[in-house]
Amino acid sequence: MPKIVFIEPNGVQHVVDAAEGRSLMEVAVDNLMPGVGGDCGGCCSCATCHAYVAPEWVDKLPPRQEDEEMMLEGVIDPRPNSRLTCQVQLTAEHDGLVVELPAPWN
Ligand code: FES
């Protein structure tokens, strides 16, 4: 069972267990990670699940597809390591994945 490390903008870290086959968004929402939502249920149409993958993990994940790229154009503070976490399906290879959470919405 991979462990995922979520880091809040203030530096607080949360290490959570993730079942293989779940999406990164589902794991974040299940564990009440601040700043990550899943309003569309994971069908890549809301971008509330936006977060930042640690730079060393960017190339270890499947690349962003066209629909994810389009949705990321509308997020607040997009970065090269931005991902829609609903588009990342977790496997055992993701053990230790580090994800920086975005600033919470108001
Ligand atoms: Fe809506 Fe990811 S949950 S785009």
PDB file of N, CA and C and ligand atoms in Angstrom:
ATOM      1  N   MET A   1       0.858  -1.193   0.000  1.00  0.00           N
ATOM      2  CA  MET A   1       0.000   0.000   0.000  1.00  0.00           C
ATOM      3  C   MET A   1       0.896   1.246   0.000  1.00  0.00           C
ATOM      4  N   PRO A   2       0.857   2.027  -1.083  1.00  0.00           N
ATOM      5  CA  PRO A   2       1.744   3.207  -1.143  1.00  0.00           C
ATOM      6  C   PRO A   2       1.383   4.253  -0.097  1.00  0.00           C
ATOM      7  N   LYS A   3       2.397   4.899   0.393  1.00  0.00           N
ATOM      8  CA  LYS A   3       2.196   6.048   1.279  1.00  0.00           C
ATOM      9  C   LYS A   3       2.372   7.313   0.448  1.00  0.00           C
ATOM     10  N   ILE A   4       1.486   8.276   0.686  1.00  0.00           N
ATOM     11  CA  ILE A   4       1.539   9.548  -0.021  1.00  0.00           C
ATOM     12  C   ILE A   4       1.804  10.640   0.999  1.00  0.00           C
ATOM     13  N   VAL A   5       2.674  11.551   0.651  1.00  0.00           N
ATOM     14  CA  VAL A   5       3.010  12.664   1.537  1.00  0.00           C
ATOM     15  C   VAL A   5       2.380  13.935   0.963  1.00  0.00           C
ATOM     16  N   PHE A   6       1.453  14.502   1.708  1.00  0.00           N
ATOM     17  CA  PHE A   6       0.847  15.773   1.322  1.00  0.00           C
ATOM     18  C   PHE A   6       1.464  16.874   2.184  1.00  0.00           C
ATOM     19  N   ILE A   7       1.806  17.978   1.553  1.00  0.00           N
ATOM     20  CA  ILE A   7       2.407  19.092   2.282  1.00  0.00           C
ATOM     21  C   ILE A   7       1.554  20.340   2.081  1.00  0.00           C
ATOM     22  N   GLU A   8       1.086  20.895   3.181  1.00  0.00           N
ATOM     23  CA  GLU A   8       0.294  22.122   3.117  1.00  0.00           C
ATOM     24  C   GLU A   8       1.200  23.311   2.794  1.00  0.00           C
ATOM     25  N   PRO A   9       0.642  24.411   2.299  1.00  0.00           N
ATOM     26  CA  PRO A   9       1.459  25.585   1.984  1.00  0.00           C
ATOM     27  C   PRO A   9       2.262  26.084   3.190  1.00  0.00           C
ATOM     28  N   ASN A  10       1.789  25.836   4.409  1.00  0.00           N
ATOM     29  CA  ASN A  10       2.512  26.276   5.605  1.00  0.00           C
ATOM     30  C   ASN A  10       3.569  25.264   6.059  1.00  0.00           C
ATOM     31  N   GLY A  11       3.749  24.198   5.297  1.00  0.00           N
ATOM     32  CA  GLY A  11       4.784  23.221   5.601  1.00  0.00           C
ATOM     33  C   GLY A  11       4.330  22.016   6.396  1.00  0.00           C
ATOM     34  N   VAL A  12       3.105  22.033   6.893  1.00  0.00           N
ATOM     35  CA  VAL A  12       2.599  20.878   7.652  1.00  0.00           C
ATOM     36  C   VAL A  12       2.484  19.671   6.715  1.00  0.00           C
ATOM     37  N   GLN A  13       3.015  18.528   7.155  1.00  0.00           N
ATOM     38  CA  GLN A  13       3.007  17.326   6.329  1.00  0.00           C
ATOM     39  C   GLN A  13       2.007  16.300   6.864  1.00  0.00           C
ATOM     40  N   HIS A  14       1.406  15.602   5.938  1.00  0.00           N
ATOM     41  CA  HIS A  14       0.489  14.505   6.265  1.00  0.00           C
ATOM     42  C   HIS A  14       0.933  13.294   5.459  1.00  0.00           C
ATOM     43  N   VAL A  15       1.203  12.201   6.128  1.00  0.00           N
ATOM     44  CA  VAL A  15       1.557  10.951   5.443  1.00  0.00           C
ATOM     45  C   VAL A  15       0.365  10.015   5.565  1.00  0.00           C
ATOM     46  N   VAL A  16      -0.182   9.610   4.417  1.00  0.00           N
ATOM     47  CA  VAL A  16      -1.394   8.790   4.439  1.00  0.00           C
ATOM     48  C   VAL A  16      -1.189   7.526   3.599  1.00  0.00           C
ATOM     49  N   ASP A  17      -1.915   6.479   3.959  1.00  0.00           N
ATOM     50  CA  ASP A  17      -1.907   5.246   3.178  1.00  0.00           C
ATOM     51  C   ASP A  17      -2.890   5.390   2.027  1.00  0.00           C
ATOM     52  N   ALA A  18      -2.507   4.871   0.871  1.00  0.00           N
ATOM     53  CA  ALA A  18      -3.373   4.952  -0.306  1.00  0.00           C
ATOM     54  C   ALA A  18      -3.549   3.565  -0.893  1.00  0.00           C
ATOM     55  N   ALA A  19      -4.783   3.197  -1.121  1.00  0.00           N
ATOM     56  CA  ALA A  19      -5.030   1.910  -1.768  1.00  0.00           C
ATOM     57  C   ALA A  19      -4.678   2.005  -3.243  1.00  0.00           C
ATOM     58  N   GLU A  20      -4.004   0.987  -3.745  1.00  0.00           N
ATOM     59  CA  GLU A  20      -3.691   0.964  -5.168  1.00  0.00           C
ATOM     60  C   GLU A  20      -4.984   0.979  -5.978  1.00  0.00           C
ATOM     61  N   GLY A  21      -4.954   1.711  -7.082  1.00  0.00           N
ATOM     62  CA  GLY A  21      -6.131   1.805  -7.928  1.00  0.00           C
ATOM     63  C   GLY A  21      -6.981   3.022  -7.637  1.00  0.00           C
ATOM     64  N   ARG A  22      -6.766   3.631  -6.475  1.00  0.00           N
ATOM     65  CA  ARG A  22      -7.485   4.871  -6.172  1.00  0.00           C
ATOM     66  C   ARG A  22      -6.779   6.024  -6.875  1.00  0.00           C
ATOM     67  N   SER A  23      -7.502   7.104  -7.084  1.00  0.00           N
ATOM     68  CA  SER A  23      -6.842   8.275  -7.657  1.00  0.00           C
ATOM     69  C   SER A  23      -6.248   9.107  -6.524  1.00  0.00           C
ATOM     70  N   LEU A  24      -5.289   9.907  -6.896  1.00  0.00           N
ATOM     71  CA  LEU A  24      -4.679  10.807  -5.917  1.00  0.00           C
ATOM     72  C   LEU A  24      -5.726  11.757  -5.339  1.00  0.00           C
ATOM     73  N   MET A  25      -6.678  12.182  -6.145  1.00  0.00           N
ATOM     74  CA  MET A  25      -7.759  13.034  -5.643  1.00  0.00           C
ATOM     75  C   MET A  25      -8.578  12.302  -4.586  1.00  0.00           C
ATOM     76  N   GLU A  26      -8.939  11.066  -4.858  1.00  0.00           N
ATOM     77  CA  GLU A  26      -9.757  10.312  -3.898  1.00  0.00           C
ATOM     78  C   GLU A  26      -9.028  10.163  -2.566  1.00  0.00           C
ATOM     79  N   VAL A  27      -7.738   9.914  -2.634  1.00  0.00           N
ATOM     80  CA  VAL A  27      -6.954   9.768  -1.401  1.00  0.00           C
ATOM     81  C   VAL A  27      -6.907  11.103  -0.650  1.00  0.00           C
ATOM     82  N   ALA A  28      -6.724  12.189  -1.383  1.00  0.00           N
ATOM     83  CA  ALA A  28      -6.687  13.507  -0.740  1.00  0.00           C
ATOM     84  C   ALA A  28      -8.028  13.834  -0.092  1.00  0.00           C
ATOM     85  N   VAL A  29      -9.108  13.611  -0.805  1.00  0.00           N
ATOM     86  CA  VAL A  29     -10.445  13.922  -0.275  1.00  0.00           C
ATOM     87  C   VAL A  29     -10.789  12.999   0.895  1.00  0.00           C
ATOM     88  N   ASP A  30     -10.492  11.713   0.753  1.00  0.00           N
ATOM     89  CA  ASP A  30     -10.778  10.765   1.840  1.00  0.00           C
ATOM     90  C   ASP A  30     -10.077  11.159   3.137  1.00  0.00           C
ATOM     91  N   ASN A  31      -8.918  11.783   2.982  1.00  0.00           N
ATOM     92  CA  ASN A  31      -8.127  12.157   4.159  1.00  0.00           C
ATOM     93  C   ASN A  31      -8.261  13.637   4.510  1.00  0.00           C
ATOM     94  N   LEU A  32      -9.249  14.295   3.904  1.00  0.00           N
ATOM     95  CA  LEU A  32      -9.587  15.686   4.222  1.00  0.00           C
ATOM     96  C   LEU A  32      -8.397  16.633   4.057  1.00  0.00           C
ATOM     97  N   MET A  33      -7.643  16.427   2.991  1.00  0.00           N
ATOM     98  CA  MET A  33      -6.521  17.325   2.733  1.00  0.00           C
ATOM     99  C   MET A  33      -7.055  18.695   2.310  1.00  0.00           C
ATOM    100  N   PRO A  34      -6.617  19.756   2.975  1.00  0.00           N
ATOM    101  CA  PRO A  34      -7.149  21.086   2.655  1.00  0.00           C
ATOM    102  C   PRO A  34      -6.725  21.541   1.263  1.00  0.00           C
ATOM    103  N   GLY A  35      -7.642  22.204   0.573  1.00  0.00           N
ATOM    104  CA  GLY A  35      -7.334  22.786  -0.730  1.00  0.00           C
ATOM    105  C   GLY A  35      -7.597  21.877  -1.903  1.00  0.00           C
ATOM    106  N   VAL A  36      -7.946  20.609  -1.647  1.00  0.00           N
ATOM    107  CA  VAL A  36      -8.218  19.679  -2.739  1.00  0.00           C
ATOM    108  C   VAL A  36      -9.664  19.209  -2.647  1.00  0.00           C
ATOM    109  N   GLY A  37     -10.390  19.375  -3.744  1.00  0.00           N
ATOM    110  CA  GLY A  37     -11.762  18.904  -3.817  1.00  0.00           C
ATOM    111  C   GLY A  37     -11.900  17.916  -4.956  1.00  0.00           C
ATOM    112  N   GLY A  38     -13.095  17.434  -5.110  1.00  0.00           N
ATOM    113  CA  GLY A  38     -13.357  16.493  -6.195  1.00  0.00           C
ATOM    114  C   GLY A  38     -14.756  16.717  -6.719  1.00  0.00           C
ATOM    115  N   ASP A  39     -15.056  17.978  -7.032  1.00  0.00           N
ATOM    116  CA  ASP A  39     -16.436  18.361  -7.325  1.00  0.00           C
ATOM    117  C   ASP A  39     -17.067  17.605  -8.489  1.00  0.00           C
ATOM    118  N   CYS A  40     -16.275  17.247  -9.493  1.00  0.00           N
ATOM    119  CA  CYS A  40     -16.856  16.572 -10.661  1.00  0.00           C
ATOM    120  C   CYS A  40     -16.775  15.057 -10.543  1.00  0.00           C
ATOM    121  N   GLY A  41     -16.251  14.593  -9.429  1.00  0.00           N
ATOM    122  CA  GLY A  41     -16.154  13.151  -9.227  1.00  0.00           C
ATOM    123  C   GLY A  41     -14.980  12.508  -9.926  1.00  0.00           C
ATOM    124  N   GLY A  42     -14.140  13.327 -10.534  1.00  0.00           N
ATOM    125  CA  GLY A  42     -12.938  12.779 -11.167  1.00  0.00           C
ATOM    126  C   GLY A  42     -13.016  12.673 -12.674  1.00  0.00           C
ATOM    127  N   CYS A  43     -13.971  13.389 -13.292  1.00  0.00           N
ATOM    128  CA  CYS A  43     -14.096  13.281 -14.754  1.00  0.00           C
ATOM    129  C   CYS A  43     -13.417  14.438 -15.485  1.00  0.00           C
ATOM    130  N   CYS A  44     -12.489  15.087 -14.810  1.00  0.00           N
ATOM    131  CA  CYS A  44     -11.637  16.098 -15.449  1.00  0.00           C
ATOM    132  C   CYS A  44     -12.427  17.301 -15.969  1.00  0.00           C
ATOM    133  N   SER A  45     -13.398  17.764 -15.175  1.00  0.00           N
ATOM    134  CA  SER A  45     -14.184  18.897 -15.657  1.00  0.00           C
ATOM    135  C   SER A  45     -14.391  19.991 -14.615  1.00  0.00           C
ATOM    136  N   CYS A  46     -13.628  19.974 -13.497  1.00  0.00           N
ATOM    137  CA  CYS A  46     -13.839  21.033 -12.506  1.00  0.00           C
ATOM    138  C   CYS A  46     -12.543  21.686 -12.037  1.00  0.00           C
ATOM    139  N   ALA A  47     -11.465  20.953 -11.998  1.00  0.00           N
ATOM    140  CA  ALA A  47     -10.135  21.438 -11.578  1.00  0.00           C
ATOM    141  C   ALA A  47     -10.043  21.755 -10.085  1.00  0.00           C
ATOM    142  N   THR A  48     -11.043  21.376  -9.294  1.00  0.00           N
ATOM    143  CA  THR A  48     -10.948  21.595  -7.850  1.00  0.00           C
ATOM    144  C   THR A  48      -9.933  20.649  -7.199  1.00  0.00           C
ATOM    145  N   CYS A  49      -9.453  19.694  -7.950  1.00  0.00           N
ATOM    146  CA  CYS A  49      -8.490  18.725  -7.418  1.00  0.00           C
ATOM    147  C   CYS A  49      -7.047  19.105  -7.741  1.00  0.00           C
ATOM    148  N   HIS A  50      -6.855  20.331  -8.177  1.00  0.00           N
ATOM    149  CA  HIS A  50      -5.501  20.779  -8.556  1.00  0.00           C
ATOM    150  C   HIS A  50      -4.538  20.732  -7.372  1.00  0.00           C
ATOM    151  N   ALA A  51      -3.334  20.240  -7.621  1.00  0.00           N
ATOM    152  CA  ALA A  51      -2.260  20.262  -6.627  1.00  0.00           C
ATOM    153  C   ALA A  51      -0.939  20.182  -7.389  1.00  0.00           C
ATOM    154  N   TYR A  52       0.158  20.241  -6.646  1.00  0.00           N
ATOM    155  CA  TYR A  52       1.485  20.239  -7.265  1.00  0.00           C
ATOM    156  C   TYR A  52       2.249  18.984  -6.859  1.00  0.00           C
ATOM    157  N   VAL A  53       2.706  18.273  -7.858  1.00  0.00           N
ATOM    158  CA  VAL A  53       3.530  17.095  -7.600  1.00  0.00           C
ATOM    159  C   VAL A  53       4.963  17.563  -7.385  1.00  0.00           C
ATOM    160  N   ALA A  54       5.632  17.010  -6.398  1.00  0.00           N
ATOM    161  CA  ALA A  54       7.020  17.391  -6.160  1.00  0.00           C
ATOM    162  C   ALA A  54       7.837  17.190  -7.435  1.00  0.00           C
ATOM    163  N   PRO A  55       8.736  18.130  -7.744  1.00  0.00           N
ATOM    164  CA  PRO A  55       9.463  18.079  -9.022  1.00  0.00           C
ATOM    165  C   PRO A  55      10.109  16.729  -9.319  1.00  0.00           C
ATOM    166  N   GLU A  56      10.630  16.070  -8.299  1.00  0.00           N
ATOM    167  CA  GLU A  56      11.308  14.788  -8.550  1.00  0.00           C
ATOM    168  C   GLU A  56      10.341  13.682  -8.938  1.00  0.00           C
ATOM    169  N   TRP A  57       9.044  13.936  -8.785  1.00  0.00           N
ATOM    170  CA  TRP A  57       8.042  12.930  -9.139  1.00  0.00           C
ATOM    171  C   TRP A  57       7.369  13.191 -10.479  1.00  0.00           C
ATOM    172  N   VAL A  58       7.568  14.355 -11.047  1.00  0.00           N
ATOM    173  CA  VAL A  58       6.837  14.720 -12.272  1.00  0.00           C
ATOM    174  C   VAL A  58       7.019  13.679 -13.366  1.00  0.00           C
ATOM    175  N   ASP A  59       8.255  13.254 -13.609  1.00  0.00           N
ATOM    176  CA  ASP A  59       8.519  12.312 -14.702  1.00  0.00           C
ATOM    177  C   ASP A  59       8.198  10.867 -14.348  1.00  0.00           C
ATOM    178  N   LYS A  60       7.826  10.624 -13.107  1.00  0.00           N
ATOM    179  CA  LYS A  60       7.486   9.260 -12.694  1.00  0.00           C
ATOM    180  C   LYS A  60       5.983   8.989 -12.821  1.00  0.00           C
ATOM    181  N   LEU A  61       5.239  10.025 -13.188  1.00  0.00           N
ATOM    182  CA  LEU A  61       3.795   9.880 -13.354  1.00  0.00           C
ATOM    183  C   LEU A  61       3.452   9.886 -14.842  1.00  0.00           C
ATOM    184  N   PRO A  62       2.333   9.296 -15.210  1.00  0.00           N
ATOM    185  CA  PRO A  62       1.908   9.394 -16.612  1.00  0.00           C
ATOM    186  C   PRO A  62       1.754  10.868 -16.996  1.00  0.00           C
ATOM    187  N   PRO A  63       2.104  11.218 -18.218  1.00  0.00           N
ATOM    188  CA  PRO A  63       2.025  12.634 -18.614  1.00  0.00           C
ATOM    189  C   PRO A  63       0.589  13.145 -18.648  1.00  0.00           C
ATOM    190  N   ARG A  64       0.462  14.456 -18.536  1.00  0.00           N
ATOM    191  CA  ARG A  64      -0.862  15.074 -18.627  1.00  0.00           C
ATOM    192  C   ARG A  64      -1.419  14.869 -20.029  1.00  0.00           C
ATOM    193  N   GLN A  65      -2.702  14.552 -20.104  1.00  0.00           N
ATOM    194  CA  GLN A  65      -3.384  14.420 -21.385  1.00  0.00           C
ATOM    195  C   GLN A  65      -3.984  15.770 -21.758  1.00  0.00           C
ATOM    196  N   GLU A  66      -4.483  15.854 -22.993  1.00  0.00           N
ATOM    197  CA  GLU A  66      -4.961  17.132 -23.523  1.00  0.00           C
ATOM    198  C   GLU A  66      -6.074  17.747 -22.675  1.00  0.00           C
ATOM    199  N   ASP A  67      -7.023  16.921 -22.219  1.00  0.00           N
ATOM    200  CA  ASP A  67      -8.129  17.492 -21.435  1.00  0.00           C
ATOM    201  C   ASP A  67      -7.638  18.022 -20.097  1.00  0.00           C
ATOM    202  N   GLU A  68      -6.661  17.354 -19.504  1.00  0.00           N
ATOM    203  CA  GLU A  68      -6.091  17.860 -18.244  1.00  0.00           C
ATOM    204  C   GLU A  68      -5.345  19.163 -18.490  1.00  0.00           C
ATOM    205  N   GLU A  69      -4.586  19.216 -19.570  1.00  0.00           N
ATOM    206  CA  GLU A  69      -3.859  20.451 -19.916  1.00  0.00           C
ATOM    207  C   GLU A  69      -4.841  21.617 -20.060  1.00  0.00           C
ATOM    208  N   MET A  70      -5.963  21.371 -20.722  1.00  0.00           N
ATOM    209  CA  MET A  70      -6.936  22.442 -20.936  1.00  0.00           C
ATOM    210  C   MET A  70      -7.520  22.918 -19.613  1.00  0.00           C
ATOM    211  N   MET A  71      -7.841  21.993 -18.720  1.00  0.00           N
ATOM    212  CA  MET A  71      -8.420  22.387 -17.440  1.00  0.00           C
ATOM    213  C   MET A  71      -7.399  23.133 -16.575  1.00  0.00           C
ATOM    214  N   LEU A  72      -6.150  22.763 -16.681  1.00  0.00           N
ATOM    215  CA  LEU A  72      -5.112  23.423 -15.871  1.00  0.00           C
ATOM    216  C   LEU A  72      -4.903  24.870 -16.298  1.00  0.00           C
ATOM    217  N   GLU A  73      -5.321  25.225 -17.510  1.00  0.00           N
ATOM    218  CA  GLU A  73      -5.190  26.613 -17.949  1.00  0.00           C
ATOM    219  C   GLU A  73      -6.057  27.544 -17.096  1.00  0.00           C
ATOM    220  N   GLY A  74      -7.062  26.995 -16.423  1.00  0.00           N
ATOM    221  CA  GLY A  74      -7.966  27.831 -15.653  1.00  0.00           C
ATOM    222  C   GLY A  74      -7.732  27.840 -14.154  1.00  0.00           C
ATOM    223  N   VAL A  75      -6.711  27.141 -13.670  1.00  0.00           N
ATOM    224  CA  VAL A  75      -6.508  27.087 -12.221  1.00  0.00           C
ATOM    225  C   VAL A  75      -5.750  28.310 -11.732  1.00  0.00           C
ATOM    226  N   ILE A  76      -5.849  28.571 -10.448  1.00  0.00           N
ATOM    227  CA  ILE A  76      -5.096  29.651  -9.832  1.00  0.00           C
ATOM    228  C   ILE A  76      -3.662  29.175  -9.629  1.00  0.00           C
ATOM    229  N   ASP A  77      -2.710  29.986 -10.035  1.00  0.00           N
ATOM    230  CA  ASP A  77      -1.284  29.701  -9.850  1.00  0.00           C
ATOM    231  C   ASP A  77      -0.847  28.366 -10.457  1.00  0.00           C
ATOM    232  N   PRO A  78      -1.052  28.196 -11.756  1.00  0.00           N
ATOM    233  CA  PRO A  78      -0.557  26.968 -12.389  1.00  0.00           C
ATOM    234  C   PRO A  78       0.968  26.964 -12.444  1.00  0.00           C
ATOM    235  N   ARG A  79       1.544  25.779 -12.344  1.00  0.00           N
ATOM    236  CA  ARG A  79       3.000  25.631 -12.385  1.00  0.00           C
ATOM    237  C   ARG A  79       3.345  24.432 -13.275  1.00  0.00           C
ATOM    238  N   PRO A  80       4.614  24.305 -13.670  1.00  0.00           N
ATOM    239  CA  PRO A  80       4.988  23.154 -14.504  1.00  0.00           C
ATOM    240  C   PRO A  80       4.681  21.805 -13.846  1.00  0.00           C
ATOM    241  N   ASN A  81       4.640  21.779 -12.524  1.00  0.00           N
ATOM    242  CA  ASN A  81       4.364  20.525 -11.815  1.00  0.00           C
ATOM    243  C   ASN A  81       2.903  20.421 -11.363  1.00  0.00           C
ATOM    244  N   SER A  82       2.032  21.259 -11.934  1.00  0.00           N
ATOM    245  CA  SER A  82       0.600  21.164 -11.617  1.00  0.00           C
ATOM    246  C   SER A  82       0.016  19.876 -12.173  1.00  0.00           C
ATOM    247  N   ARG A  83      -0.877  19.272 -11.397  1.00  0.00           N
ATOM    248  CA  ARG A  83      -1.656  18.120 -11.874  1.00  0.00           C
ATOM    249  C   ARG A  83      -3.077  18.232 -11.367  1.00  0.00           C
ATOM    250  N   LEU A  84      -3.991  17.672 -12.146  1.00  0.00           N
ATOM    251  CA  LEU A  84      -5.324  17.401 -11.622  1.00  0.00           C
ATOM    252  C   LEU A  84      -5.207  16.030 -10.976  1.00  0.00           C
ATOM    253  N   THR A  85      -5.339  16.010  -9.668  1.00  0.00           N
ATOM    254  CA  THR A  85      -5.030  14.774  -8.948  1.00  0.00           C
ATOM    255  C   THR A  85      -5.995  13.635  -9.279  1.00  0.00           C
ATOM    256  N   CYS A  86      -7.155  13.963  -9.839  1.00  0.00           N
ATOM    257  CA  CYS A  86      -8.078  12.893 -10.228  1.00  0.00           C
ATOM    258  C   CYS A  86      -7.558  12.114 -11.424  1.00  0.00           C
ATOM    259  N   GLN A  87      -6.583  12.652 -12.110  1.00  0.00           N
ATOM    260  CA  GLN A  87      -6.056  12.000 -13.303  1.00  0.00           C
ATOM    261  C   GLN A  87      -4.835  11.137 -13.005  1.00  0.00           C
ATOM    262  N   VAL A  88      -4.485  11.042 -11.739  1.00  0.00           N
ATOM    263  CA  VAL A  88      -3.324  10.239 -11.341  1.00  0.00           C
ATOM    264  C   VAL A  88      -3.833   9.013 -10.590  1.00  0.00           C
ATOM    265  N   GLN A  89      -3.719   7.857 -11.221  1.00  0.00           N
ATOM    266  CA  GLN A  89      -4.126   6.596 -10.592  1.00  0.00           C
ATOM    267  C   GLN A  89      -2.924   6.008  -9.865  1.00  0.00           C
ATOM    268  N   LEU A  90      -3.112   5.646  -8.638  1.00  0.00           N
ATOM    269  CA  LEU A  90      -1.987   5.230  -7.804  1.00  0.00           C
ATOM    270  C   LEU A  90      -1.691   3.744  -7.919  1.00  0.00           C
ATOM    271  N   THR A  91      -0.405   3.445  -7.937  1.00  0.00           N
ATOM    272  CA  THR A  91       0.076   2.071  -7.942  1.00  0.00           C
ATOM    273  C   THR A  91       1.147   1.951  -6.857  1.00  0.00           C
ATOM    274  N   ALA A  92       1.642   0.742  -6.675  1.00  0.00           N
ATOM    275  CA  ALA A  92       2.699   0.521  -5.683  1.00  0.00           C
ATOM    276  C   ALA A  92       3.937   1.357  -5.993  1.00  0.00           C
ATOM    277  N   GLU A  93       4.137   1.677  -7.267  1.00  0.00           N
ATOM    278  CA  GLU A  93       5.309   2.459  -7.668  1.00  0.00           C
ATOM    279  C   GLU A  93       5.264   3.890  -7.140  1.00  0.00           C
ATOM    280  N   HIS A  94       4.117   4.305  -6.662  1.00  0.00           N
ATOM    281  CA  HIS A  94       3.974   5.679  -6.178  1.00  0.00           C
ATOM    282  C   HIS A  94       4.236   5.807  -4.682  1.00  0.00           C
ATOM    283  N   ASP A  95       4.763   4.758  -4.073  1.00  0.00           N
ATOM    284  CA  ASP A  95       5.068   4.837  -2.643  1.00  0.00           C
ATOM    285  C   ASP A  95       6.054   5.968  -2.387  1.00  0.00           C
ATOM    286  N   GLY A  96       5.683   6.886  -1.502  1.00  0.00           N
ATOM    287  CA  GLY A  96       6.545   8.023  -1.188  1.00  0.00           C
ATOM    288  C   GLY A  96       6.269   9.266  -2.021  1.00  0.00           C
ATOM    289  N   LEU A  97       5.261   9.190  -2.892  1.00  0.00           N
ATOM    290  CA  LEU A  97       4.900  10.349  -3.712  1.00  0.00           C
ATOM    291  C   LEU A  97       4.641  11.574  -2.830  1.00  0.00           C
ATOM    292  N   VAL A  98       5.240  12.692  -3.207  1.00  0.00           N
ATOM    293  CA  VAL A  98       5.092  13.934  -2.449  1.00  0.00           C
ATOM    294  C   VAL A  98       4.240  14.898  -3.263  1.00  0.00           C
ATOM    295  N   VAL A  99       3.218  15.442  -2.622  1.00  0.00           N
ATOM    296  CA  VAL A  99       2.277  16.343  -3.274  1.00  0.00           C
ATOM    297  C   VAL A  99       2.149  17.612  -2.448  1.00  0.00           C
ATOM    298  N   GLU A 100       2.387  18.746  -3.077  1.00  0.00           N
ATOM    299  CA  GLU A 100       2.216  20.029  -2.400  1.00  0.00           C
ATOM    300  C   GLU A 100       0.795  20.511  -2.645  1.00  0.00           C
ATOM    301  N   LEU A 101       0.108  20.828  -1.563  1.00  0.00           N
ATOM    302  CA  LEU A 101      -1.274  21.273  -1.657  1.00  0.00           C
ATOM    303  C   LEU A 101      -1.329  22.749  -2.026  1.00  0.00           C
ATOM    304  N   PRO A 102      -2.353  23.141  -2.797  1.00  0.00           N
ATOM    305  CA  PRO A 102      -2.495  24.566  -3.143  1.00  0.00           C
ATOM    306  C   PRO A 102      -3.027  25.353  -1.962  1.00  0.00           C
ATOM    307  N   ALA A 103      -2.938  26.665  -2.057  1.00  0.00           N
ATOM    308  CA  ALA A 103      -3.536  27.505  -1.018  1.00  0.00           C
ATOM    309  C   ALA A 103      -5.029  27.219  -0.977  1.00  0.00           C
ATOM    310  N   PRO A 104      -5.621  27.152   0.222  1.00  0.00           N
ATOM    311  CA  PRO A 104      -7.060  26.873   0.317  1.00  0.00           C
ATOM    312  C   PRO A 104      -7.882  27.955  -0.359  1.00  0.00           C
ATOM    313  N   TRP A 105      -9.059  27.541  -0.854  1.00  0.00           N
ATOM    314  CA  TRP A 105      -9.952  28.508  -1.467  1.00  0.00           C
ATOM    315  C   TRP A 105     -10.616  29.277  -0.344  1.00  0.00           C
ATOM    316  N   ASN A 106     -11.090  30.450  -0.675  1.00  0.00           N
ATOM    317  CA  ASN A 106     -11.850  31.246   0.310  1.00  0.00           C
ATOM    318  C   ASN A 106     -13.318  31.148   0.043  1.00  0.00           C
TER     319      ASN A 106
HETATM  320 FE1  FES B   1     -12.849  17.466 -11.129  1.00  0.00          FE
HETATM  321 FE2  FES B   1     -10.426  16.450 -10.910  1.00  0.00          FE
HETATM  322  S1  FES B   1     -12.107  16.146  -9.603  1.00  0.00           S
HETATM  323  S2  FES B   1     -11.173  17.742 -12.461  1.00  0.00           S
END
